[in-house]
Amino acid sequence: EGVVSLTFSPDGKFLVCATTDTRIQILQVPTLRAVSVLEGHTGWATSLAFERTGKQLASGGREGIILWSFPEGREITRLTGHLGAVSDVAFSPDGEALASTGGDHTVRVWNLARPGTHTIFHGHRAGVRSVIFSSDGKELYTGSEDGTVKVWQVPAEPANVLPNDNMIACLAFSPDGKLLAGADYRGHTTQVWDLATRRRWERTIGQHLRPLQRIAFSSDGKFLATAGLDDEVQVWNMPENKIAWRFPKGNIFGMSGMEFHPSEPILALTGKTIRFWDARTGRETNLLSDPPTQGVLRVAFSPDGKWIALGMNDSSLEIWNLATGQRVHSFHENSSRVARLCFSHDSTLLASAAENYRVTLYDVGRQRPIKSFSEPHTEPVWGLAFTPDDKTLVTTSWDGTIKFSSVANQQLVLTLAHDGGPVYWVTFSADGNLMATSGADTTVRLWPAPPLTEIDGAEKRGASQK
């Protein structure tokens, strides 16, 4: 069988060898006589590392990390969290932590005193291949397929994590990219972070009696709308930090839609109907000549201001022309109700996520569906966003994953984990440099936002080395 990975014991008396038959062989040095065999991996053990005293051995592979007692070869525990195979492992000098890397772009540091407890570092734009601690254990060095070596301070909270006390149900970047706002579901208010300092505002935006569900910035950044389960929408004047208007929402639980017009401070609200409110005057207006009076669940404006898409209770999608106020087409491909809608940045494509977890792409100009994406989520889709170059569609789900799919062929090209369970929302900054996600672990995470060519290239490089 082929040799996959090797490491010497600290005293130099043993050579540990992982092979392509999934076994780990313990060989005596220098005779290379087989002493024992460790069996537990179902695939190749792609990485091996000893703790400095030689009493523990870590092996990483497709199913995660296994810790073994040495030389007895008894399995102590398993550490799982990486999506895909673990590419490298390394013990800290004091033996109290274990670092691991993987093809999921993450670096993880495990607290061995509390098995399973770990910190995730995000920042690499491709699979992370190697990891090593500094001699004093205060720094961690990682090498990646993205061509970089990064230095991380440990122990430390990752710089890309914005902690919160409660889950964030929805995220929105301010148009100038300086702020990130999050709907604090159980806190009934909006949390706002200054992205330059990563500090959270102390002032309050949004004061609802029940959980906060949705937030949205107006295109000029002057207004922030907040919608709660108390059937009220509040519009806040951001420069003056005060509430400007309160609108009735008329919400069906869990199915409300809210979005600002891309060039005017006009807010669209859906529940049983669709209604439009002018944030400058607080008056109700109408953008459609004969809007539907019932069954409207979701709404999305095209960035060019030409179209508005409505997701209906009967599972259909309606496209309306904002210039004429007329409905121009209906799609009936969905077999279940629409949960999310999103236009591409060039306004030519529309993506929908249905309650049956199916994500479908539509050509708006040609008025035809293109195709459903190849590998759907296994739980409801909560977040839906095109990358700024419109070459990739990103979806987040209750199943705990963030999926990147090619718009060109609807194939899955990358899967990431947020950590801590369901991932609720995904959004991109206006300059395209940052992607923000929120999850059940009550954190907001900021990610570098690579274009599809970089994602695809990293996946191909990773595949060629497996």
Short mmCIF file of C-alpha atoms in Angstrom, two decimals:
data_model
loop_
_atom_site.label_atom_id
_atom_site.label_comp_id
_atom_site.label_asym_id
_atom_site.label_seq_id
_atom_site.Cartn_x
_atom_site.Cartn_y
_atom_site.Cartn_z
CA GLU A 1 0.00 0.00 0.00
CA GLY A 2 1.04 3.60 -0.53
CA VAL A 3 2.36 5.82 2.24
CA VAL A 4 0.22 8.88 2.96
CA SER A 5 1.89 10.51 6.00
CA LEU A 6 4.77 9.91 8.41
CA THR A 7 5.98 11.17 11.77
CA PHE A 8 8.62 10.16 14.33
CA SER A 9 7.83 9.81 18.01
CA PRO A 10 9.57 12.52 20.12
CA ASP A 11 12.10 10.01 21.49
CA GLY A 12 12.93 8.78 17.99
CA LYS A 13 12.19 5.15 18.81
CA PHE A 14 9.11 4.81 16.58
CA LEU A 15 8.03 5.82 13.10
CA VAL A 16 4.28 6.15 12.59
CA CYS A 17 3.14 5.51 9.04
CA ALA A 18 -0.37 6.04 7.60
CA THR A 19 -1.12 4.09 4.46
CA THR A 20 -3.67 3.99 1.66
CA ASP A 21 -5.44 1.00 3.19
CA THR A 22 -6.65 3.39 5.95
CA ARG A 23 -4.44 1.81 8.63
CA ILE A 24 -1.80 3.51 10.78
CA GLN A 25 1.27 1.32 11.35
CA ILE A 26 3.70 1.74 14.24
CA LEU A 27 7.23 0.81 13.15
CA GLN A 28 10.29 0.36 15.37
CA VAL A 29 13.35 2.46 14.54
CA PRO A 30 15.79 1.70 12.97
CA THR A 31 14.66 -1.80 11.95
CA LEU A 32 11.21 -0.66 10.73
CA ARG A 33 9.74 -3.78 12.25
CA ALA A 34 5.96 -3.46 12.63
CA VAL A 35 5.01 -3.21 16.30
CA SER A 36 1.27 -2.52 16.11
CA VAL A 37 -1.49 -1.25 13.85
CA LEU A 38 -4.11 1.41 14.62
CA GLU A 39 -7.47 1.07 12.92
CA GLY A 40 -10.24 3.66 13.14
CA HIS A 41 -10.15 5.80 10.02
CA THR A 42 -12.44 4.93 7.12
CA GLY A 43 -10.24 6.86 4.68
CA TRP A 44 -6.62 7.90 4.51
CA ALA A 45 -5.06 9.45 7.61
CA THR A 46 -3.66 12.46 5.77
CA SER A 47 -1.83 13.95 8.75
CA LEU A 48 -0.09 12.75 11.91
CA ALA A 49 1.36 14.57 14.93
CA PHE A 50 2.74 13.67 18.35
CA GLU A 51 2.21 15.58 21.56
CA ARG A 52 5.66 16.62 22.92
CA THR A 53 5.78 13.94 25.66
CA GLY A 54 4.91 11.26 23.14
CA LYS A 55 1.92 10.06 25.14
CA GLN A 56 -0.66 11.15 22.57
CA LEU A 57 -0.86 10.83 18.80
CA ALA A 58 -3.26 12.77 16.60
CA SER A 59 -4.33 11.58 13.17
CA GLY A 60 -6.44 13.64 10.78
CA GLY A 61 -8.50 12.36 7.87
CA ARG A 62 -11.77 12.47 6.03
CA GLU A 63 -13.89 11.81 9.11
CA GLY A 64 -12.08 14.29 11.35
CA ILE A 65 -9.35 13.85 13.96
CA ILE A 66 -8.69 10.84 16.19
CA LEU A 67 -6.62 11.18 19.37
CA TRP A 68 -4.77 8.00 20.41
CA SER A 69 -2.87 7.06 23.55
CA PHE A 70 0.69 6.01 22.77
CA PRO A 71 2.17 3.47 22.64
CA GLU A 72 -0.98 1.56 23.67
CA GLY A 73 -2.86 2.69 20.57
CA ARG A 74 -6.15 3.20 22.41
CA GLU A 75 -8.60 5.68 20.89
CA ILE A 76 -9.15 8.57 23.34
CA THR A 77 -11.62 10.79 21.48
CA ARG A 78 -12.68 12.10 18.09
CA LEU A 79 -12.79 15.75 17.06
CA THR A 80 -15.17 16.64 14.24
CA GLY A 81 -16.02 19.98 12.67
CA HIS A 82 -14.14 20.39 9.42
CA LEU A 83 -16.14 20.03 6.22
CA GLY A 84 -14.15 17.51 4.22
CA ALA A 85 -10.76 16.02 5.02
CA VAL A 86 -8.34 17.36 7.62
CA SER A 87 -5.09 18.24 5.85
CA ASP A 88 -2.72 18.84 8.78
CA VAL A 89 -2.60 18.70 12.60
CA ALA A 90 -0.16 20.10 15.17
CA PHE A 91 0.00 20.05 18.99
CA SER A 92 0.78 23.23 20.93
CA PRO A 93 4.11 23.09 22.85
CA ASP A 94 2.29 22.66 26.18
CA GLY A 95 0.10 19.88 24.78
CA GLU A 96 -3.09 21.60 25.83
CA ALA A 97 -4.30 22.48 22.32
CA LEU A 98 -4.36 20.93 18.89
CA ALA A 99 -4.48 22.94 15.65
CA SER A 100 -5.95 21.54 12.46
CA THR A 101 -6.45 22.72 8.88
CA GLY A 102 -8.67 21.59 6.04
CA GLY A 103 -9.98 22.08 2.56
CA ASP A 104 -12.88 24.10 3.98
CA HIS A 105 -10.57 27.16 4.22
CA THR A 106 -10.56 27.06 8.02
CA VAL A 107 -7.99 26.77 10.79
CA ARG A 108 -9.28 25.29 14.03
CA VAL A 109 -7.70 25.26 17.48
CA TRP A 110 -9.08 22.58 19.79
CA ASN A 111 -9.08 22.80 23.59
CA LEU A 112 -8.02 19.29 24.60
CA ALA A 113 -9.16 19.82 28.20
CA ARG A 114 -12.71 20.17 26.83
CA PRO A 115 -12.92 17.81 23.83
CA GLY A 116 -14.93 19.29 21.00
CA THR A 117 -14.48 22.89 22.15
CA HIS A 118 -12.59 24.85 19.52
CA THR A 119 -11.98 28.23 17.93
CA ILE A 120 -12.28 28.75 14.17
CA PHE A 121 -10.03 31.14 12.25
CA HIS A 122 -11.28 32.30 8.83
CA GLY A 123 -9.15 34.29 6.41
CA HIS A 124 -7.60 32.00 3.83
CA ARG A 125 -9.23 32.06 0.40
CA ALA A 126 -8.54 28.40 -0.40
CA GLY A 127 -7.82 25.08 1.30
CA VAL A 128 -5.34 25.27 4.17
CA ARG A 129 -2.60 22.65 3.81
CA SER A 130 -0.20 23.05 6.72
CA VAL A 131 -0.03 24.30 10.32
CA ILE A 132 2.63 24.70 12.99
CA PHE A 133 2.90 26.45 16.37
CA SER A 134 5.70 28.83 17.32
CA SER A 135 8.05 27.49 19.99
CA ASP A 136 6.34 29.55 22.71
CA GLY A 137 2.84 28.54 21.53
CA LYS A 138 1.68 32.15 21.14
CA GLU A 139 1.51 32.14 17.36
CA LEU A 140 0.17 29.78 14.76
CA TYR A 141 1.45 29.62 11.17
CA THR A 142 -0.64 28.24 8.33
CA GLY A 143 0.10 27.67 4.65
CA SER A 144 -2.68 27.67 2.08
CA GLU A 145 -3.42 26.89 -1.55
CA ASP A 146 -4.20 30.60 -1.90
CA GLY A 147 -0.42 31.18 -1.94
CA THR A 148 -0.15 32.79 1.48
CA VAL A 149 1.24 31.98 4.91
CA LYS A 150 -0.77 33.58 7.70
CA VAL A 151 0.22 34.22 11.30
CA TRP A 152 -2.48 33.96 13.98
CA GLN A 153 -2.29 35.00 17.63
CA VAL A 154 -3.37 32.29 20.09
CA PRO A 155 -5.28 32.16 22.26
CA ALA A 156 -7.41 34.87 20.71
CA GLU A 157 -10.88 35.46 19.38
CA PRO A 158 -10.71 35.43 15.56
CA ALA A 159 -10.72 38.95 14.14
CA ASN A 160 -13.52 38.13 11.73
CA VAL A 161 -16.03 37.25 14.48
CA LEU A 162 -18.49 39.84 15.77
CA PRO A 163 -19.99 38.34 18.94
CA ASN A 164 -23.53 39.00 20.10
CA ASP A 165 -25.72 37.86 22.98
CA ASN A 166 -28.53 36.59 20.75
CA MET A 167 -28.93 35.18 17.27
CA ILE A 168 -28.91 37.62 14.35
CA ALA A 169 -31.78 36.81 11.98
CA CYS A 170 -30.87 39.21 9.17
CA LEU A 171 -27.84 41.28 8.09
CA ALA A 172 -27.39 44.41 5.97
CA PHE A 173 -24.33 46.44 4.97
CA SER A 174 -24.77 50.21 4.79
CA PRO A 175 -24.42 51.45 1.19
CA ASP A 176 -21.09 53.14 1.97
CA GLY A 177 -19.74 49.90 3.44
CA LYS A 178 -18.85 51.45 6.78
CA LEU A 179 -21.52 49.76 8.90
CA LEU A 180 -23.00 46.30 9.29
CA ALA A 181 -26.44 46.03 10.87
CA GLY A 182 -27.98 42.88 12.29
CA ALA A 183 -31.51 42.06 13.41
CA ASP A 184 -31.17 40.86 17.01
CA TYR A 185 -34.05 38.38 17.09
CA ARG A 186 -34.50 37.95 20.83
CA GLY A 187 -33.15 41.36 21.75
CA HIS A 188 -35.95 43.00 19.71
CA THR A 189 -33.53 45.62 18.39
CA THR A 190 -30.82 46.23 15.78
CA GLN A 191 -27.14 45.76 16.49
CA VAL A 192 -24.81 47.95 14.43
CA TRP A 193 -21.05 47.40 14.04
CA ASP A 194 -18.49 49.90 12.81
CA LEU A 195 -16.46 47.81 10.36
CA ALA A 196 -13.32 49.94 10.67
CA THR A 197 -13.04 49.28 14.42
CA ARG A 198 -15.20 46.11 14.67
CA ARG A 199 -16.95 47.80 17.60
CA ARG A 200 -20.67 47.63 18.23
CA TRP A 201 -22.70 50.80 18.61
CA GLU A 202 -24.07 51.50 22.06
CA ARG A 203 -27.09 53.41 20.76
CA THR A 204 -30.31 51.58 19.93
CA ILE A 205 -31.86 51.31 16.47
CA GLY A 206 -35.29 49.66 16.48
CA GLN A 207 -37.42 49.06 19.57
CA HIS A 208 -39.89 46.23 19.03
CA LEU A 209 -42.18 44.44 21.45
CA ARG A 210 -41.54 41.04 19.87
CA PRO A 211 -38.59 39.40 18.10
CA LEU A 212 -36.95 41.36 15.29
CA GLN A 213 -37.09 39.64 11.92
CA ARG A 214 -35.88 41.89 9.10
CA ILE A 215 -33.82 45.02 8.51
CA ALA A 216 -33.03 47.01 5.35
CA PHE A 217 -31.01 50.12 4.45
CA SER A 218 -32.33 52.68 1.98
CA SER A 219 -30.07 53.18 -1.05
CA ASP A 220 -28.72 56.49 0.29
CA GLY A 221 -28.07 55.05 3.75
CA LYS A 222 -30.23 57.68 5.45
CA PHE A 223 -32.91 55.24 6.59
CA LEU A 224 -32.87 51.84 8.25
CA ALA A 225 -36.12 49.89 8.35
CA THR A 226 -36.75 47.26 11.03
CA ALA A 227 -39.60 44.72 11.02
CA GLY A 228 -40.59 42.65 14.03
CA LEU A 229 -43.15 39.99 14.83
CA ASP A 230 -45.17 42.72 16.55
CA ASP A 231 -46.69 43.57 13.12
CA GLU A 232 -44.90 46.90 13.03
CA VAL A 233 -42.24 48.31 10.74
CA GLN A 234 -40.11 51.15 12.10
CA VAL A 235 -38.11 53.46 9.85
CA TRP A 236 -35.16 55.12 11.58
CA ASN A 237 -33.39 58.26 10.45
CA MET A 238 -29.75 57.18 10.76
CA PRO A 239 -28.02 60.62 10.77
CA GLU A 240 -30.38 61.86 13.48
CA ASN A 241 -30.57 58.50 15.32
CA LYS A 242 -34.31 58.72 15.83
CA ILE A 243 -37.42 56.97 14.62
CA ALA A 244 -39.03 58.67 11.63
CA TRP A 245 -42.11 56.54 10.92
CA ARG A 246 -44.04 53.50 12.03
CA PHE A 247 -45.89 51.42 9.43
CA PRO A 248 -48.28 48.49 9.95
CA LYS A 249 -46.81 45.30 8.56
CA GLY A 250 -49.72 42.86 8.37
CA ASN A 251 -47.40 39.90 8.71
CA ILE A 252 -47.97 36.17 8.37
CA PHE A 253 -45.62 34.65 10.94
CA GLY A 254 -42.24 33.86 9.47
CA MET A 255 -43.16 34.86 5.94
CA SER A 256 -42.81 38.65 5.79
CA GLY A 257 -40.83 40.38 3.05
CA MET A 258 -39.24 43.83 3.19
CA GLU A 259 -36.97 45.66 0.79
CA PHE A 260 -36.10 49.23 -0.21
CA HIS A 261 -36.27 50.42 -3.82
CA PRO A 262 -32.71 50.53 -5.29
CA SER A 263 -32.74 54.28 -5.97
CA GLU A 264 -35.67 55.77 -4.03
CA PRO A 265 -36.39 55.58 -0.26
CA ILE A 266 -39.57 53.64 -0.94
CA LEU A 267 -40.11 50.57 1.20
CA ALA A 268 -41.95 47.51 -0.07
CA LEU A 269 -43.66 45.32 2.54
CA THR A 270 -45.34 41.97 2.00
CA GLY A 271 -47.53 39.81 4.16
CA LYS A 272 -50.93 38.98 2.80
CA THR A 273 -50.64 41.92 0.37
CA ILE A 274 -47.90 44.18 -0.92
CA ARG A 275 -47.73 47.81 0.22
CA PHE A 276 -45.31 50.65 -0.53
CA TRP A 277 -44.32 53.44 1.85
CA ASP A 278 -42.28 56.57 1.18
CA ALA A 279 -39.73 56.95 3.99
CA ARG A 280 -39.38 60.68 3.27
CA THR A 281 -43.04 61.50 3.90
CA GLY A 282 -44.34 58.49 5.79
CA ARG A 283 -47.16 58.19 3.27
CA GLU A 284 -48.33 55.08 1.51
CA THR A 285 -47.76 55.07 -2.24
CA ASN A 286 -48.11 52.53 -5.02
CA LEU A 287 -45.68 51.38 -7.69
CA LEU A 288 -47.99 48.83 -9.34
CA SER A 289 -51.17 49.55 -11.30
CA ASP A 290 -53.18 46.59 -10.03
CA PRO A 291 -51.17 44.84 -7.31
CA PRO A 292 -52.25 41.47 -5.91
CA THR A 293 -54.38 41.81 -2.82
CA GLN A 294 -53.54 38.51 -1.21
CA GLY A 295 -50.97 35.75 -1.09
CA VAL A 296 -47.82 37.89 -1.46
CA LEU A 297 -45.01 36.47 0.66
CA ARG A 298 -41.67 37.72 -0.72
CA VAL A 299 -40.41 40.75 -2.60
CA ALA A 300 -37.20 41.70 -4.42
CA PHE A 301 -36.27 44.75 -6.50
CA SER A 302 -33.84 44.43 -9.39
CA PRO A 303 -30.76 46.64 -8.83
CA ASP A 304 -31.42 48.60 -12.03
CA GLY A 305 -34.91 49.54 -10.78
CA LYS A 306 -36.63 47.95 -13.78
CA TRP A 307 -38.29 44.94 -12.15
CA ILE A 308 -39.93 43.83 -8.95
CA ALA A 309 -40.34 40.13 -8.20
CA LEU A 310 -43.06 38.75 -5.93
CA GLY A 311 -43.08 35.31 -4.36
CA MET A 312 -46.65 34.12 -4.01
CA ASN A 313 -48.43 31.83 -1.56
CA ASP A 314 -49.42 29.51 -4.43
CA SER A 315 -45.69 28.82 -5.13
CA SER A 316 -45.58 31.02 -8.24
CA LEU A 317 -43.23 33.91 -8.99
CA GLU A 318 -44.46 37.14 -10.57
CA ILE A 319 -42.29 39.67 -12.44
CA TRP A 320 -43.63 43.24 -12.66
CA ASN A 321 -42.33 46.13 -14.76
CA LEU A 322 -41.84 49.13 -12.48
CA ALA A 323 -41.97 51.63 -15.36
CA THR A 324 -45.45 50.54 -16.43
CA GLY A 325 -46.65 49.03 -13.16
CA GLN A 326 -47.80 45.97 -15.11
CA ARG A 327 -47.17 42.27 -14.49
CA VAL A 328 -45.14 40.88 -17.37
CA HIS A 329 -44.65 37.20 -16.48
CA SER A 330 -45.37 34.46 -13.97
CA PHE A 331 -43.20 31.41 -13.26
CA HIS A 332 -44.84 28.23 -11.99
CA GLU A 333 -41.87 25.87 -11.63
CA ASN A 334 -41.92 25.70 -7.82
CA SER A 335 -43.81 22.95 -6.06
CA SER A 336 -43.66 24.74 -2.72
CA ARG A 337 -43.82 28.33 -1.50
CA VAL A 338 -40.95 30.74 -2.08
CA ALA A 339 -38.83 31.37 1.02
CA ARG A 340 -36.20 33.73 -0.47
CA LEU A 341 -35.75 35.86 -3.61
CA CYS A 342 -32.65 37.59 -4.95
CA PHE A 343 -31.71 39.39 -8.19
CA SER A 344 -28.23 39.30 -9.70
CA HIS A 345 -26.34 42.60 -9.62
CA ASP A 346 -26.78 43.08 -13.38
CA SER A 347 -30.55 42.47 -12.96
CA THR A 348 -30.66 39.75 -15.63
CA LEU A 349 -31.10 36.78 -13.30
CA LEU A 350 -33.42 35.94 -10.42
CA ALA A 351 -32.78 33.21 -7.85
CA SER A 352 -35.45 31.71 -5.64
CA ALA A 353 -35.25 29.33 -2.70
CA ALA A 354 -38.38 27.32 -2.04
CA GLU A 355 -39.61 25.76 1.18
CA ASN A 356 -38.71 22.33 -0.22
CA TYR A 357 -35.02 23.50 -0.15
CA ARG A 358 -34.88 23.74 -3.95
CA VAL A 359 -32.94 26.72 -5.36
CA THR A 360 -33.83 27.74 -8.94
CA LEU A 361 -32.35 30.26 -11.37
CA TYR A 362 -34.44 32.32 -13.82
CA ASP A 363 -33.58 34.40 -16.88
CA VAL A 364 -35.68 37.54 -16.33
CA GLY A 365 -35.33 39.10 -19.78
CA ARG A 366 -36.12 35.89 -21.64
CA GLN A 367 -38.82 35.01 -19.14
CA ARG A 368 -37.72 31.42 -18.64
CA PRO A 369 -36.38 29.25 -15.84
CA ILE A 370 -32.80 28.12 -16.31
CA LYS A 371 -32.26 25.23 -13.91
CA SER A 372 -32.34 24.16 -10.29
CA PHE A 373 -28.99 23.88 -8.54
CA SER A 374 -27.38 20.46 -8.45
CA GLU A 375 -26.84 19.85 -4.73
CA PRO A 376 -29.66 21.28 -2.61
CA HIS A 377 -29.48 21.83 1.11
CA THR A 378 -30.95 19.23 3.43
CA GLU A 379 -32.77 21.82 5.55
CA PRO A 380 -34.55 25.14 4.79
CA VAL A 381 -32.58 27.84 2.97
CA TRP A 382 -32.39 31.06 5.00
CA GLY A 383 -29.90 33.17 3.06
CA LEU A 384 -29.54 33.81 -0.67
CA ALA A 385 -27.09 36.17 -2.40
CA PHE A 386 -25.17 36.55 -5.64
CA THR A 387 -21.48 37.31 -5.35
CA PRO A 388 -20.64 40.80 -6.69
CA ASP A 389 -19.37 39.38 -10.00
CA ASP A 390 -22.66 37.44 -10.46
CA LYS A 391 -20.75 34.24 -11.22
CA THR A 392 -21.63 32.48 -7.98
CA LEU A 393 -24.78 32.05 -5.93
CA VAL A 394 -24.30 31.69 -2.18
CA THR A 395 -26.91 29.95 -0.03
CA THR A 396 -27.05 29.46 3.73
CA SER A 397 -29.22 26.96 5.50
CA TRP A 398 -30.54 25.48 8.68
CA ASP A 399 -28.33 22.47 7.85
CA GLY A 400 -25.30 24.50 9.01
CA THR A 401 -23.61 24.99 5.64
CA ILE A 402 -22.75 27.85 3.30
CA LYS A 403 -22.80 26.67 -0.31
CA PHE A 404 -21.22 28.36 -3.33
CA SER A 405 -22.73 27.24 -6.65
CA SER A 406 -21.68 28.19 -10.18
CA VAL A 407 -24.26 30.31 -11.99
CA ALA A 408 -22.91 29.07 -15.35
CA ASN A 409 -23.66 25.38 -14.78
CA GLN A 410 -25.54 25.32 -11.43
CA GLN A 411 -22.91 22.97 -9.95
CA LEU A 412 -21.70 23.14 -6.35
CA VAL A 413 -18.10 24.38 -6.19
CA LEU A 414 -17.51 25.01 -2.48
CA THR A 415 -19.07 24.31 0.93
CA LEU A 416 -18.13 26.17 4.12
CA ALA A 417 -19.25 25.84 7.73
CA HIS A 418 -20.24 28.72 9.99
CA ASP A 419 -19.96 26.56 13.09
CA GLY A 420 -22.54 26.14 15.81
CA GLY A 421 -25.53 24.99 13.80
CA PRO A 422 -27.90 26.80 11.40
CA VAL A 423 -26.66 29.67 9.24
CA TYR A 424 -29.34 32.34 8.91
CA TRP A 425 -28.21 35.05 6.54
CA VAL A 426 -25.61 36.02 3.95
CA THR A 427 -24.89 39.40 2.37
CA PHE A 428 -22.03 41.13 0.54
CA SER A 429 -20.55 44.58 0.99
CA ALA A 430 -21.02 47.03 -1.87
CA ASP A 431 -17.33 46.87 -2.84
CA GLY A 432 -17.47 43.07 -2.93
CA ASN A 433 -14.58 42.56 -0.53
CA LEU A 434 -16.56 41.15 2.39
CA MET A 435 -19.22 38.52 2.89
CA ALA A 436 -21.12 38.51 6.18
CA THR A 437 -23.03 35.57 7.66
CA SER A 438 -24.95 35.07 10.89
CA GLY A 439 -25.74 31.84 12.68
CA ALA A 440 -27.23 30.02 15.63
CA ASP A 441 -23.92 30.36 17.50
CA THR A 442 -24.98 34.04 18.06
CA THR A 443 -22.01 35.35 16.06
CA VAL A 444 -21.68 37.34 12.88
CA ARG A 445 -18.74 36.29 10.73
CA LEU A 446 -16.92 38.34 8.12
CA TRP A 447 -15.30 36.43 5.26
CA PRO A 448 -13.05 37.42 2.37
CA ALA A 449 -15.21 37.25 -0.75
CA PRO A 450 -13.25 35.61 -3.58
CA PRO A 451 -14.58 35.54 -7.16
CA LEU A 452 -15.71 32.26 -8.68
CA THR A 453 -12.47 31.89 -10.66
CA GLU A 454 -10.52 31.84 -7.42
CA ILE A 455 -12.96 29.45 -5.70
CA ASP A 456 -13.03 27.14 -8.70
CA GLY A 457 -9.26 27.19 -9.06
CA ALA A 458 -8.79 26.33 -5.40
CA GLU A 459 -11.19 23.42 -5.69
CA LYS A 460 -9.38 22.06 -8.75
CA ARG A 461 -6.00 22.36 -7.07
CA GLY A 462 -7.36 20.59 -4.00
CA ALA A 463 -8.88 17.80 -6.06
CA SER A 464 -5.62 17.21 -7.94
CA GLN A 465 -3.73 16.73 -4.68
CA LYS A 466 -6.11 14.27 -3.04
#
